[in-house]
CSV table of C-alpha atoms in Angstrom, one decimal:
chain,number,residue,atom,x,y,z
A,1441,SER,CA,-1.2,-9.5,17.0
A,1442,ARG,CA,-2.2,-7.3,13.9
A,1443,GLN,CA,-4.0,-9.3,11.1
A,1444,LEU,CA,-3.0,-9.0,7.5
A,1445,TRP,CA,-6.3,-7.1,6.5
A,1446,TYR,CA,-5.2,-4.3,8.9
A,1447,TRP,CA,-1.6,-4.2,7.5
A,1448,ILE,CA,-2.6,-3.9,3.9
A,1449,SER,CA,-5.4,-1.6,4.9
A,1450,LEU,CA,-3.3,0.8,6.8
A,1451,ARG,CA,-0.9,0.9,3.7
A,1452,MET,CA,-3.6,1.2,1.0
A,1453,ILE,CA,-5.5,4.1,3.0
A,1454,GLY,CA,-2.0,6.0,3.6
A,1455,LEU,CA,-1.3,5.6,-0.1
A,1456,ALA,CA,-4.8,6.9,-1.2
A,1457,LEU,CA,-4.3,9.8,1.3
A,1458,ALA,CA,-1.0,10.6,0.1
A,1459,ALA,CA,-2.4,11.0,-3.5
A,1460,MET,CA,-5.3,13.1,-2.4
A,1461,LEU,CA,-3.0,15.4,-0.5
A,1462,VAL,CA,-0.9,15.8,-3.7
A,1463,VAL,CA,-3.9,16.6,-5.8
A,1464,GLY,CA,-5.6,18.7,-3.0
A,1465,ALA,CA,-2.5,20.7,-2.3
A,1466,GLY,CA,-1.9,21.5,-5.9
A,1467,MET,CA,-5.5,22.6,-6.5
A,1468,TRP,CA,-5.1,24.9,-3.7
A,1469,LEU,CA,-1.9,26.3,-5.0
A,1470,ARG,CA,-3.5,26.8,-8.3
A,1471,PHE,CA,-6.5,28.6,-6.6
A,1472,PHE,CA,-4.3,30.6,-4.6
A,1473,SER,CA,-2.0,31.8,-7.3
A,1474,TRP,CA,-4.9,32.7,-9.4
A,1475,GLU,CA,-6.6,34.7,-6.5
A,1476,THR,CA,-3.5,36.6,-6.1
A,1477,LYS,CA,-3.1,37.6,-9.6
A,1478,LEU,CA,-6.6,38.7,-9.6
A,1479,ARG,CA,-6.3,40.6,-6.5
A,1480,ASN,CA,-3.0,42.4,-7.4
A,1481,ALA,CA,-5.1,43.3,-11.1
A,1482,LEU,CA,-7.6,45.3,-8.9
A,1483,PRO,CA,-7.6,49.1,-9.1
A,1484,GLU,CA,-6.1,50.6,-6.0
A,1485,ALA,CA,-9.2,52.1,-4.6
A,1486,VAL,CA,-11.0,48.9,-5.1
A,1487,ARG,CA,-8.1,46.9,-3.4
A,1488,GLN,CA,-8.3,49.2,-0.4
A,1489,GLU,CA,-12.1,49.1,0.0
A,1490,LEU,CA,-11.9,45.2,-0.1
A,1491,LYS,CA,-9.3,45.1,2.7
A,1492,VAL,CA,-11.8,47.3,5.0
A,1493,LEU,CA,-14.8,45.3,4.0
A,1494,GLU,CA,-13.3,42.0,4.6
A,1495,VAL,CA,-12.6,42.6,8.2
A,1496,ASP,CA,-16.4,42.1,8.9
A,1497,HIS,CA,-17.8,39.7,6.3
A,1498,ALA,CA,-21.1,39.7,7.8
A,1499,ALA,CA,-21.8,43.4,8.0
A,1500,ASN,CA,-20.7,44.1,4.5
A,1501,ALA,CA,-21.8,40.8,2.9
A,1502,GLU,CA,-23.9,42.6,-0.1
A,1503,ARG,CA,-21.1,45.0,-1.1
A,1504,LEU,CA,-18.6,42.2,-1.0
A,1505,ARG,CA,-20.7,40.2,-3.4
A,1506,GLU,CA,-20.8,43.0,-5.7
A,1507,ILE,CA,-17.0,43.5,-5.7
A,1508,TYR,CA,-16.2,39.7,-5.9
A,1509,GLY,CA,-18.6,39.5,-8.8
A,1510,GLN,CA,-17.4,42.4,-10.7
A,1511,TYR,CA,-13.8,42.2,-10.2
A,1512,LEU,CA,-12.7,38.5,-8.7
A,1513,TYR,CA,-14.8,35.6,-9.2
A,1514,GLY,CA,-17.4,36.8,-11.9
A,1515,ASP,CA,-15.4,35.0,-14.5
A,1516,TYR,CA,-14.7,32.0,-12.7
A,1517,PHE,CA,-17.0,29.7,-14.4
A,1518,THR,CA,-15.8,30.8,-17.9
A,1519,PRO,CA,-14.6,28.1,-20.1
A,1520,GLU,CA,-10.9,29.4,-20.1
A,1521,VAL,CA,-10.8,29.3,-16.4
A,1522,LEU,CA,-12.5,25.8,-16.2
A,1523,ARG,CA,-10.4,24.7,-18.8
A,1524,ALA,CA,-7.3,25.9,-16.7
A,1525,ASP,CA,-8.6,24.0,-13.8
A,1526,LEU,CA,-9.0,20.8,-15.5
A,1527,LEU,CA,-5.4,21.0,-17.0
A,1528,TRP,CA,-4.3,21.7,-13.4
A,1529,PHE,CA,-6.3,18.7,-12.1
A,1530,SER,CA,-5.2,16.3,-14.7
A,1531,GLY,CA,-1.7,17.3,-14.4
A,1532,LEU,CA,-1.8,16.6,-10.7
A,1533,ALA,CA,-3.4,13.6,-11.2
A,1534,LEU,CA,-0.5,12.5,-13.5
A,1535,ILE,CA,1.9,13.4,-10.7
A,1536,ALA,CA,-0.2,11.2,-8.1
A,1537,LEU,CA,-0.4,8.3,-10.5
A,1538,PRO,CA,3.2,7.5,-10.0
A,1539,LEU,CA,2.9,7.7,-6.4
A,1540,ILE,CA,-0.1,5.3,-6.4
A,1541,ILE,CA,1.5,2.9,-8.6
A,1542,GLY,CA,4.8,2.9,-7.0
A,1543,GLY,CA,3.1,2.6,-3.4
A,1544,GLY,CA,1.1,-0.1,-4.7
A,1545,ILE,CA,4.0,-2.3,-6.1
A,1546,TRP,CA,6.0,-1.7,-2.8
A,1547,VAL,CA,3.2,-3.1,-0.7
A,1548,SER,CA,2.7,-6.1,-3.2
A,1549,LEU,CA,6.4,-6.8,-3.1
A,1550,ARG,CA,6.6,-6.8,0.5
A,1551,LEU,CA,3.5,-9.2,0.8
A,1552,SER,CA,4.8,-11.3,-2.2
A,1553,ARG,CA,8.3,-11.9,-0.9
A,1554,GLN,CA,7.2,-13.8,2.3
A,1555,LEU,CA,4.3,-15.7,0.4
A,1556,SER,CA,6.9,-16.5,-2.1
A,1557,ALA,CA,9.4,-17.9,0.2
A,1558,VAL,CA,6.6,-20.2,1.8
A,1559,ALA,CA,5.7,-21.3,-1.7
A,1560,ILE,CA,9.2,-22.2,-2.8
A,1561,SER,CA,9.7,-24.1,0.5
A,1562,ALA,CA,6.5,-26.0,-0.1
A,1563,MET,CA,7.4,-26.6,-3.7
A,1564,HIS,CA,10.7,-28.3,-2.2
A,1565,ILE,CA,8.9,-30.1,0.3
A,1566,ALA,CA,6.5,-31.5,-2.2
A,1567,GLY,CA,9.3,-32.9,-4.2
A,1568,GLY,CA,10.5,-34.5,-1.4
A,1569,ASP,CA,13.2,-32.2,0.3
A,1570,PHE,CA,11.8,-32.1,3.8
A,1571,ARG,CA,14.6,-30.0,4.9
A,1572,SER,CA,13.5,-27.0,3.2
A,1573,ARG,CA,12.2,-24.2,5.2
A,1574,ALA,CA,10.7,-20.6,4.5
A,1575,GLY,CA,13.1,-17.8,5.2
A,1576,ASN,CA,12.0,-14.7,7.3
A,1577,VAL,CA,11.3,-11.6,5.4
A,1578,ARG,CA,12.1,-8.3,7.3
A,1579,ASP,CA,9.1,-6.1,8.2
A,1580,ALA,CA,6.5,-8.5,7.1
A,1581,PRO,CA,2.9,-8.2,8.7
A,1582,ALA,CA,2.5,-10.7,11.9
A,1583,ALA,CA,-0.1,-12.7,10.0
A,1584,LEU,CA,2.7,-13.7,7.7
A,1585,TYR,CA,5.3,-14.2,10.1
A,1586,SER,CA,2.7,-16.6,11.7
A,1587,LEU,CA,2.3,-18.4,8.4
A,1588,MET,CA,5.9,-18.8,8.0
A,1589,ALA,CA,6.3,-20.1,11.5
A,1590,ASP,CA,3.3,-22.5,11.1
A,1591,PHE,CA,4.8,-23.7,7.7
A,1592,ASN,CA,8.2,-24.3,9.2
A,1593,HIS,CA,6.8,-26.0,12.2
A,1594,MET,CA,4.9,-28.4,9.6
A,1595,ALA,CA,8.1,-28.9,7.7
A,1596,GLU,CA,9.8,-30.0,10.9
A,1597,ARG,CA,7.2,-32.3,11.5
A,1598,LEU,CA,7.4,-34.0,8.4
A,1599,GLU,CA,11.2,-34.1,8.1
A,1600,ARG,CA,10.9,-36.1,11.8
A,1601,GLN,CA,8.2,-38.3,10.4
A,1602,GLU,CA,10.3,-39.0,7.4
A,1603,ARG,CA,13.4,-39.7,9.4
A,1604,GLU,CA,11.3,-42.3,11.7
A,1605,LEU,CA,9.8,-43.9,8.5
A,1606,GLN,CA,13.4,-44.5,7.3
A,1607,ALA,CA,14.7,-45.7,10.5
A,1608,SER,CA,11.7,-48.2,11.1
A,1609,SER,CA,12.1,-49.4,7.6
A,1610,ALA,CA,15.4,-50.1,8.1
A,1611,ALA,CA,15.1,-51.8,11.4
A,1612,ILE,CA,12.3,-54.0,9.7
A,1613,ALA,CA,14.4,-54.8,6.9
A,1614,HIS,CA,17.2,-55.8,9.3
A,1615,GLU,CA,14.9,-57.8,11.8
A,1616,LEU,CA,13.4,-59.5,8.5
A,1617,ARG,CA,16.9,-60.3,7.0
A,1618,THR,CA,18.1,-62.4,10.1
A,1619,PRO,CA,15.3,-64.8,10.0
A,1620,LEU,CA,15.1,-64.9,6.2
A,1621,THR,CA,18.8,-65.7,5.9
A,1622,ALA,CA,18.5,-68.4,8.5
A,1623,ALA,CA,15.4,-70.0,6.6
A,1624,LYS,CA,17.6,-69.5,3.1
A,1625,GLY,CA,20.4,-71.5,4.9
A,1626,ARG,CA,18.3,-74.4,6.1
A,1627,LEU,CA,16.7,-74.6,2.6
A,1628,GLN,CA,19.7,-74.7,1.1
A,1629,GLY,CA,21.0,-77.3,3.5
A,1630,LEU,CA,18.0,-79.3,2.6
């Protein structure tokens, strides 16, 4: 059976990967649109030369560096471009934040529903209501199902022991009442 840590870990890792995917895809989209805009602004002769040179990067590496530096990526590290990248990243992080918060709350609620059911039932049993049982919550991890089943088994045993205690107390009281009544009658007779 799966352990609780495994169940939680898979969901938290999935949540982190989804947030990273949102940010990564957004940054890729930003770079792709930026590069497309730069390539479309190239003079036609340079654009045609670039297409030919990019077919064999290794053989044309030096000329490609010249074109990239002069026309495409030379101003990549300017404050304006870096500021735009930072704004994009910040915006994507703000988009991923609700995903992280919502996913965390969703996982927490799923865990807390089962644990709350056990806690409420434990409170009733501590108050003397041995008939209380923890309800089953759908799609809970196996470890919580096991906890709930063990708790309900313990509650059943406590309820059975309480019934047996009450029955034996009633039997003892009845058995003691008969001789006491007889002794009381004799004492009154005396």
